[in-house]
Structure formats: structure tokens, C-alpha cells
């Protein structure tokens, strides 16, 4: 059985975004790729924002466990999500690359 994280009530989505955002930032810091992560976020934020706004507007999905705070037509948690996902991708990839360059990854996980 999975743990019930809804104990955070209306802050559930925000708490999970902040948790995963912290992990993403730790990976970016470890790999030292702040600029690459920022460039990726800046590039992907506009289309991701439009897509989020559209899918919420037409009812593709709903977010029940959220604060209800909206900014520019989408929940604040979605803005954080749009920042976290590309940051996590860049941080994970660059951390794996750093570990690979240092010879600390098994061959099966090598990205080269």
C-alpha cells in the first residue's frame, strides 16, 4: 500500500512540488549546471504554461489537492511543476554525466 500523502490537505501538491524541486536543485548543484538548467527552463516555460492553461481550461485534468492560489490562470503549483520538471531532467542527466566522467557509473548505466 502506498503512503497517504493527502495528510497535507490543500497543500499536498505544493508539498510534493517543493520536495521534488529540492531534489532537482540538489542535482543541479551537484553537477554545477545552474546555467544549463536556467536556459532549459526559460526555453520550455512558455509552451508548458500555454499547454497547462489550455488543458486545465478544457477540463483534461483537475487538481483537487491544491491551495487554490492561481497566477495567470493556472494554479501556483503548476508554475512550480513547470520549473521543476526541466530542472530535474537537466540535473539528472548532468549528474549521470559527471558520475560517468568520473568512472563512478557501472557500464550498464553509462551515458556515453
mmCIF file of C-alpha atoms in Angstrom:
data_model
loop_
_atom_site.group_PDB
_atom_site.id
_atom_site.type_symbol
_atom_site.label_atom_id
_atom_site.label_comp_id
_atom_site.label_asym_id
_atom_site.label_seq_id
_atom_site.Cartn_x
_atom_site.Cartn_y
_atom_site.Cartn_z
ATOM 1 C CA UNK A 1 0.000 0.000 0.000
ATOM 2 C CA UNK A 2 1.259 3.470 -0.871
ATOM 3 C CA UNK A 3 1.644 6.119 1.836
ATOM 4 C CA UNK A 4 -1.208 8.614 2.058
ATOM 5 C CA UNK A 5 0.377 11.980 1.337
ATOM 6 C CA UNK A 6 -3.000 13.704 1.307
ATOM 7 C CA UNK A 7 -2.460 14.397 5.000
ATOM 8 C CA UNK A 8 -1.182 17.776 3.802
ATOM 9 C CA UNK A 9 -4.715 18.593 2.607
ATOM 10 C CA UNK A 10 -4.855 21.542 0.269
ATOM 11 C CA UNK A 11 -1.063 21.818 0.461
ATOM 12 C CA UNK A 12 -0.440 18.285 -0.823
ATOM 13 C CA UNK A 13 0.512 19.252 -4.378
ATOM 14 C CA UNK A 14 2.616 22.183 -3.160
ATOM 15 C CA UNK A 15 4.498 19.996 -0.673
ATOM 16 C CA UNK A 16 5.279 17.373 -3.322
ATOM 17 C CA UNK A 17 6.441 20.046 -5.770
ATOM 18 C CA UNK A 18 8.725 21.582 -3.164
ATOM 19 C CA UNK A 19 10.133 18.161 -2.240
ATOM 20 C CA UNK A 20 10.888 17.198 -5.846
ATOM 21 C CA UNK A 21 12.072 20.728 -6.583
ATOM 22 C CA UNK A 22 14.594 20.433 -3.747
ATOM 23 C CA UNK A 23 15.891 17.182 -5.216
ATOM 24 C CA UNK A 24 16.122 18.784 -8.666
ATOM 25 C CA UNK A 25 18.078 21.731 -7.257
ATOM 26 C CA UNK A 26 20.412 19.386 -5.357
ATOM 27 C CA UNK A 27 21.183 17.519 -8.596
ATOM 28 C CA UNK A 28 21.801 20.775 -10.464
ATOM 29 C CA UNK A 29 24.069 21.986 -7.656
ATOM 30 C CA UNK A 30 25.985 18.697 -7.554
ATOM 31 C CA UNK A 31 26.577 18.781 -11.304
ATOM 32 C CA UNK A 32 27.238 22.533 -11.312
ATOM 33 C CA UNK A 33 24.866 23.193 -14.201
ATOM 34 C CA UNK A 34 22.814 26.154 -12.989
ATOM 35 C CA UNK A 35 23.077 27.994 -16.297
ATOM 36 C CA UNK A 36 22.035 24.995 -18.390
ATOM 37 C CA UNK A 37 19.054 24.345 -16.118
ATOM 38 C CA UNK A 38 18.004 28.006 -16.235
ATOM 39 C CA UNK A 39 18.271 28.131 -20.043
ATOM 40 C CA UNK A 40 16.186 24.988 -20.351
ATOM 41 C CA UNK A 41 13.504 26.333 -18.009
ATOM 42 C CA UNK A 42 13.372 29.668 -19.864
ATOM 43 C CA UNK A 43 13.005 27.865 -23.191
ATOM 44 C CA UNK A 44 10.333 25.402 -22.043
ATOM 45 C CA UNK A 45 8.313 27.583 -19.681
ATOM 46 C CA UNK A 46 6.204 29.459 -22.282
ATOM 47 C CA UNK A 47 4.897 26.445 -24.216
ATOM 48 C CA UNK A 48 4.440 24.451 -20.999
ATOM 49 C CA UNK A 49 2.462 27.318 -19.470
ATOM 50 C CA UNK A 50 0.180 27.572 -22.513
ATOM 51 C CA UNK A 51 -0.312 23.805 -22.571
ATOM 52 C CA UNK A 52 -1.102 23.711 -18.845
ATOM 53 C CA UNK A 53 -3.535 26.599 -19.104
ATOM 54 C CA UNK A 54 -5.273 25.022 -22.102
ATOM 55 C CA UNK A 55 -5.607 21.530 -20.623
ATOM 56 C CA UNK A 56 -6.954 22.908 -17.350
ATOM 57 C CA UNK A 57 -9.329 25.249 -19.197
ATOM 58 C CA UNK A 58 -10.881 22.491 -21.314
ATOM 59 C CA UNK A 59 -11.053 20.067 -18.390
ATOM 60 C CA UNK A 60 -8.453 17.495 -19.412
ATOM 61 C CA UNK A 61 -7.434 17.171 -15.780
ATOM 62 C CA UNK A 62 -8.245 18.631 -12.385
ATOM 63 C CA UNK A 63 -6.045 19.171 -9.349
ATOM 64 C CA UNK A 64 -8.105 18.612 -6.191
ATOM 65 C CA UNK A 65 -5.304 18.683 -3.575
ATOM 66 C CA UNK A 66 -4.042 22.221 -4.157
ATOM 67 C CA UNK A 67 -4.001 25.571 -2.407
ATOM 68 C CA UNK A 68 -6.394 27.268 -4.813
ATOM 69 C CA UNK A 69 -3.932 30.099 -5.397
ATOM 70 C CA UNK A 70 -3.771 30.900 -9.097
ATOM 71 C CA UNK A 71 -1.409 33.055 -11.096
ATOM 72 C CA UNK A 72 -2.176 33.951 -14.711
ATOM 73 C CA UNK A 73 -4.967 31.395 -14.877
ATOM 74 C CA UNK A 74 -3.168 28.304 -13.567
ATOM 75 C CA UNK A 75 -2.505 27.051 -10.027
ATOM 76 C CA UNK A 76 0.724 28.211 -8.425
ATOM 77 C CA UNK A 77 1.648 24.535 -8.048
ATOM 78 C CA UNK A 78 1.588 24.154 -11.836
ATOM 79 C CA UNK A 79 4.011 27.048 -12.221
ATOM 80 C CA UNK A 80 6.349 25.242 -9.832
ATOM 81 C CA UNK A 81 5.825 21.989 -11.748
ATOM 82 C CA UNK A 82 6.834 23.736 -14.976
ATOM 83 C CA UNK A 83 10.055 24.834 -13.252
ATOM 84 C CA UNK A 84 10.763 21.521 -11.535
ATOM 85 C CA UNK A 85 10.436 19.097 -14.456
ATOM 86 C CA UNK A 86 13.089 20.546 -16.791
ATOM 87 C CA UNK A 87 15.339 21.289 -13.815
ATOM 88 C CA UNK A 88 15.055 17.642 -12.726
ATOM 89 C CA UNK A 89 15.816 16.398 -16.245
ATOM 90 C CA UNK A 90 18.901 18.606 -16.657
ATOM 91 C CA UNK A 91 20.088 17.850 -13.120
ATOM 92 C CA UNK A 92 19.658 14.092 -13.536
ATOM 93 C CA UNK A 93 21.330 13.946 -16.946
ATOM 94 C CA UNK A 94 24.250 16.127 -15.923
ATOM 95 C CA UNK A 95 24.721 14.272 -12.628
ATOM 96 C CA UNK A 96 24.860 10.967 -14.525
ATOM 97 C CA UNK A 97 27.321 12.507 -16.980
ATOM 98 C CA UNK A 98 29.518 13.748 -14.136
ATOM 99 C CA UNK A 99 29.448 10.354 -12.423
ATOM 100 C CA UNK A 100 30.200 8.673 -15.757
ATOM 101 C CA UNK A 101 33.125 11.008 -16.454
ATOM 102 C CA UNK A 102 34.493 10.203 -13.001
ATOM 103 C CA UNK A 103 34.171 6.458 -13.727
ATOM 104 C CA UNK A 104 31.643 6.009 -10.923
ATOM 105 C CA UNK A 105 28.824 4.509 -13.005
ATOM 106 C CA UNK A 106 28.567 0.849 -13.977
ATOM 107 C CA UNK A 107 28.806 0.245 -17.720
ATOM 108 C CA UNK A 108 25.098 -0.604 -17.892
ATOM 109 C CA UNK A 109 24.271 2.966 -16.778
ATOM 110 C CA UNK A 110 26.929 4.717 -18.827
ATOM 111 C CA UNK A 111 25.550 7.522 -20.967
ATOM 112 C CA UNK A 112 28.461 7.585 -23.396
#
